Amino acid sequence: MAISRRYWLAGMAGGLASILPAAGLARLLATPPGPAGPFYPTELPLDDDNDLTHVAGREGVAKGEITDLTGRLLDTNGDTIPGARIEIWQCDANGRYHHPRDSGRSLDPNFQGFGHALTDAQGRYRFRTIRPVPYPGRTPHIHMAVFTPGDRPFVTQLYIQGEPRNRGDFLFQRIPVEARERAMAAFVAEAQGEAAFSAMFDLVLGVTPNA
């Protein structure tokens, strides 16, 4: 299956080549796990590619600050993991998930809400989505799940580096202090291009994900 049926975000090979690990990289610390939460889709949408800002059959663009999310999937030895399925899901700019249990706020019909990508031969992934927003009781975050053959799915939540609401978020506070930096990414404002922000986040899998 292609990483995106409709839209492959250009420049992947050139733009990420500079961040590949050097030979002899020290052992990496694993990304801390997190709960999937109650809003993982009950039924996967027909359109579930890596561009969450457009929905097949609709001409509109998602509300919110368009963001390019990129990174690599690694093991703790620093080796890249190709051919893995990475899923993300998050609420729309109105703070609502595409889920029957979430209601009370208007739903953005132009936001896909869920998407997936397959890591390439160098373990890289890429999504176009929106900068996550808060909703009642939670700091901004993006849910992520990794599926590799023979292993249980690894689930985590990606937070915004420097977001003040993190200090009051009950799930963020459950992450050990020394591991919190490994659950965050800097969302950097972009002066050019379609995306308002970019974020780079490497996922590092331990030996027994979510054990």
XYZ file of C-alpha atoms in Angstrom:
211
model
C 0.000 0.000 0.000
C 1.324 3.463 -0.842
C 2.009 5.761 2.069
C -0.439 8.251 0.592
C -2.964 7.524 -2.108
C -3.400 11.194 -2.876
C -0.530 13.287 -1.657
C 3.103 12.433 -1.008
C 4.667 15.325 0.824
C 7.579 16.395 -1.320
C 11.215 16.534 -0.293
C 11.223 13.574 2.058
C 14.451 12.030 0.858
C 16.436 15.267 0.733
C 14.893 17.038 3.714
C 15.490 14.254 6.218
C 18.815 12.901 5.008
C 20.729 15.231 7.319
C 19.162 13.753 10.462
C 20.045 10.111 9.854
C 22.122 8.708 12.718
C 25.866 8.497 12.409
C 27.649 5.168 12.710
C 28.369 4.207 16.285
C 25.349 6.024 17.750
C 25.000 5.322 21.470
C 22.095 3.223 22.710
C 18.868 5.189 22.605
C 16.216 5.507 25.288
C 12.761 4.276 24.337
C 9.819 6.574 23.730
C 7.514 6.413 26.776
C 4.202 4.644 26.115
C 0.823 6.305 26.587
C -2.816 5.225 26.549
C -4.811 5.055 23.330
C -7.673 6.915 25.006
C -11.370 6.443 24.296
C -11.428 7.940 20.794
C -9.519 5.493 18.624
C -11.818 5.036 15.607
C -14.515 2.417 16.016
C -14.291 1.940 12.238
C -11.335 3.089 10.179
C -12.312 5.734 7.624
C -12.158 4.931 3.924
C -9.762 7.847 3.543
C -6.951 7.129 6.017
C -3.821 8.301 4.211
C -1.047 10.485 5.646
C -2.671 13.835 4.750
C -5.284 14.567 7.422
C -5.963 18.078 6.138
C -7.977 16.901 3.122
C -10.817 14.400 2.930
C -11.414 12.459 -0.269
C -14.402 13.834 -2.175
C -14.302 17.230 -0.469
C -12.646 20.392 -1.765
C -12.166 22.151 1.579
C -9.080 22.232 3.780
C -9.092 21.431 7.479
C -9.360 24.282 9.946
C -6.351 24.882 12.143
C -2.628 25.441 11.695
C -1.357 23.059 9.037
C 1.633 21.082 10.294
C 4.127 18.706 8.703
C 5.023 15.941 11.172
C 8.089 13.892 10.258
C 10.456 11.498 11.941
C 12.009 8.056 12.002
C 11.151 4.761 13.643
C 14.164 3.332 15.476
C 15.069 0.619 17.941
C 17.198 1.310 20.996
C 20.343 0.361 19.059
C 19.672 3.258 16.690
C 18.727 0.956 13.809
C 15.888 2.152 11.607
C 12.736 0.043 11.211
C 11.318 -0.011 7.664
C 7.890 -1.214 6.585
C 6.080 -0.477 9.860
C 2.594 1.014 10.003
C 2.298 4.230 11.998
C -1.145 5.606 12.803
C -2.070 8.995 14.228
C -5.395 10.352 15.416
C -6.337 13.609 17.090
C -9.186 16.049 17.614
C -9.986 18.700 15.025
C -9.480 22.445 15.466
C -12.798 22.607 17.341
C -11.546 20.092 19.912
C -13.702 17.221 18.669
C -12.723 13.718 17.622
C -14.281 11.864 14.702
C -15.834 9.377 17.092
C -19.459 8.623 18.043
C -18.699 9.064 21.750
C -17.441 12.629 21.257
C -20.195 15.179 20.772
C -21.278 18.647 21.849
C -18.919 20.582 19.590
C -19.207 21.133 15.860
C -17.210 18.689 13.734
C -14.850 19.916 11.032
C -15.906 17.858 7.975
C -12.651 18.687 6.187
C -10.400 17.145 8.821
C -9.708 13.449 8.390
C -9.058 12.880 12.105
C -7.080 9.668 11.548
C -4.330 8.645 9.160
C -1.540 6.176 8.589
C 1.861 5.974 6.944
C 4.315 3.166 6.263
C 7.934 3.771 7.190
C 10.214 3.797 4.159
C 13.489 1.893 3.647
C 15.244 4.315 6.037
C 12.531 4.071 8.698
C 11.112 7.508 7.914
C 7.483 8.584 8.146
C 5.611 11.759 7.292
C 2.176 13.221 7.994
C 0.423 16.445 7.152
C -2.030 17.341 9.898
C -2.883 20.309 12.140
C -1.069 21.580 15.191
C -2.891 19.858 18.064
C -5.288 21.919 20.139
C -6.555 21.489 23.703
C -9.994 20.273 24.636
C -11.643 20.178 28.084
C -9.369 18.304 30.484
C -6.450 17.712 28.091
C -3.383 19.520 26.855
C -2.763 19.488 23.062
C -1.530 16.090 21.870
C -1.466 13.661 18.957
C -2.083 9.958 19.499
C 0.357 7.617 17.762
C 0.406 3.842 17.321
C 3.129 1.702 15.765
C 2.494 -1.752 14.300
C 5.481 -4.023 13.580
C 5.313 -7.735 12.683
C 5.332 -10.046 15.665
C 5.024 -7.319 18.294
C 2.163 -5.812 20.206
C 1.146 -2.345 18.976
C 3.112 0.431 20.636
C 0.953 3.413 21.613
C 2.081 6.833 22.778
C 0.956 10.454 22.821
C 2.996 13.272 21.297
C 2.962 16.580 23.182
C 4.059 20.093 22.253
C 7.394 21.139 23.718
C 7.004 24.210 25.926
C 3.194 24.012 26.065
C 2.136 25.489 29.463
C -0.920 23.224 29.692
C 1.357 20.183 29.946
C 1.959 21.023 33.602
C -1.723 20.500 34.419
C -2.374 17.471 32.219
C -2.927 14.320 34.275
C -1.611 11.934 31.603
C 1.464 13.996 30.820
C 2.238 14.158 34.534
C 2.170 10.355 34.729
C 5.212 10.193 32.463
C 8.396 9.978 34.556
C 10.092 13.359 34.676
C 13.258 12.039 33.065
C 11.263 10.626 30.117
C 9.037 13.606 29.324
C 11.370 15.140 26.746
C 11.075 11.904 24.761
C 7.293 12.415 24.491
C 7.489 15.974 23.113
C 8.430 17.714 19.896
C 9.071 21.339 19.039
C 6.418 22.729 16.686
C 8.409 25.247 14.661
C 6.725 28.086 12.770
C 7.444 28.036 9.028
C 7.739 31.243 7.020
C 7.235 29.611 3.628
C 5.231 26.768 2.117
C 1.742 25.466 2.774
C 2.414 24.338 6.330
C 2.375 26.867 9.168
C 4.390 24.557 11.439
C 6.743 21.623 11.234
C 7.575 19.072 13.911
C 10.163 16.297 13.948
C 9.659 13.340 16.271
C 11.653 10.091 16.290
C 9.878 7.082 17.769
C 12.188 4.673 19.574
C 10.835 1.199 20.289
C 12.032 -0.822 23.236
C 12.198 -4.619 23.322
C 8.698 -5.127 24.683
C 6.389 -2.276 23.603
C 3.619 -1.425 26.086
C 4.546 -4.371 28.320
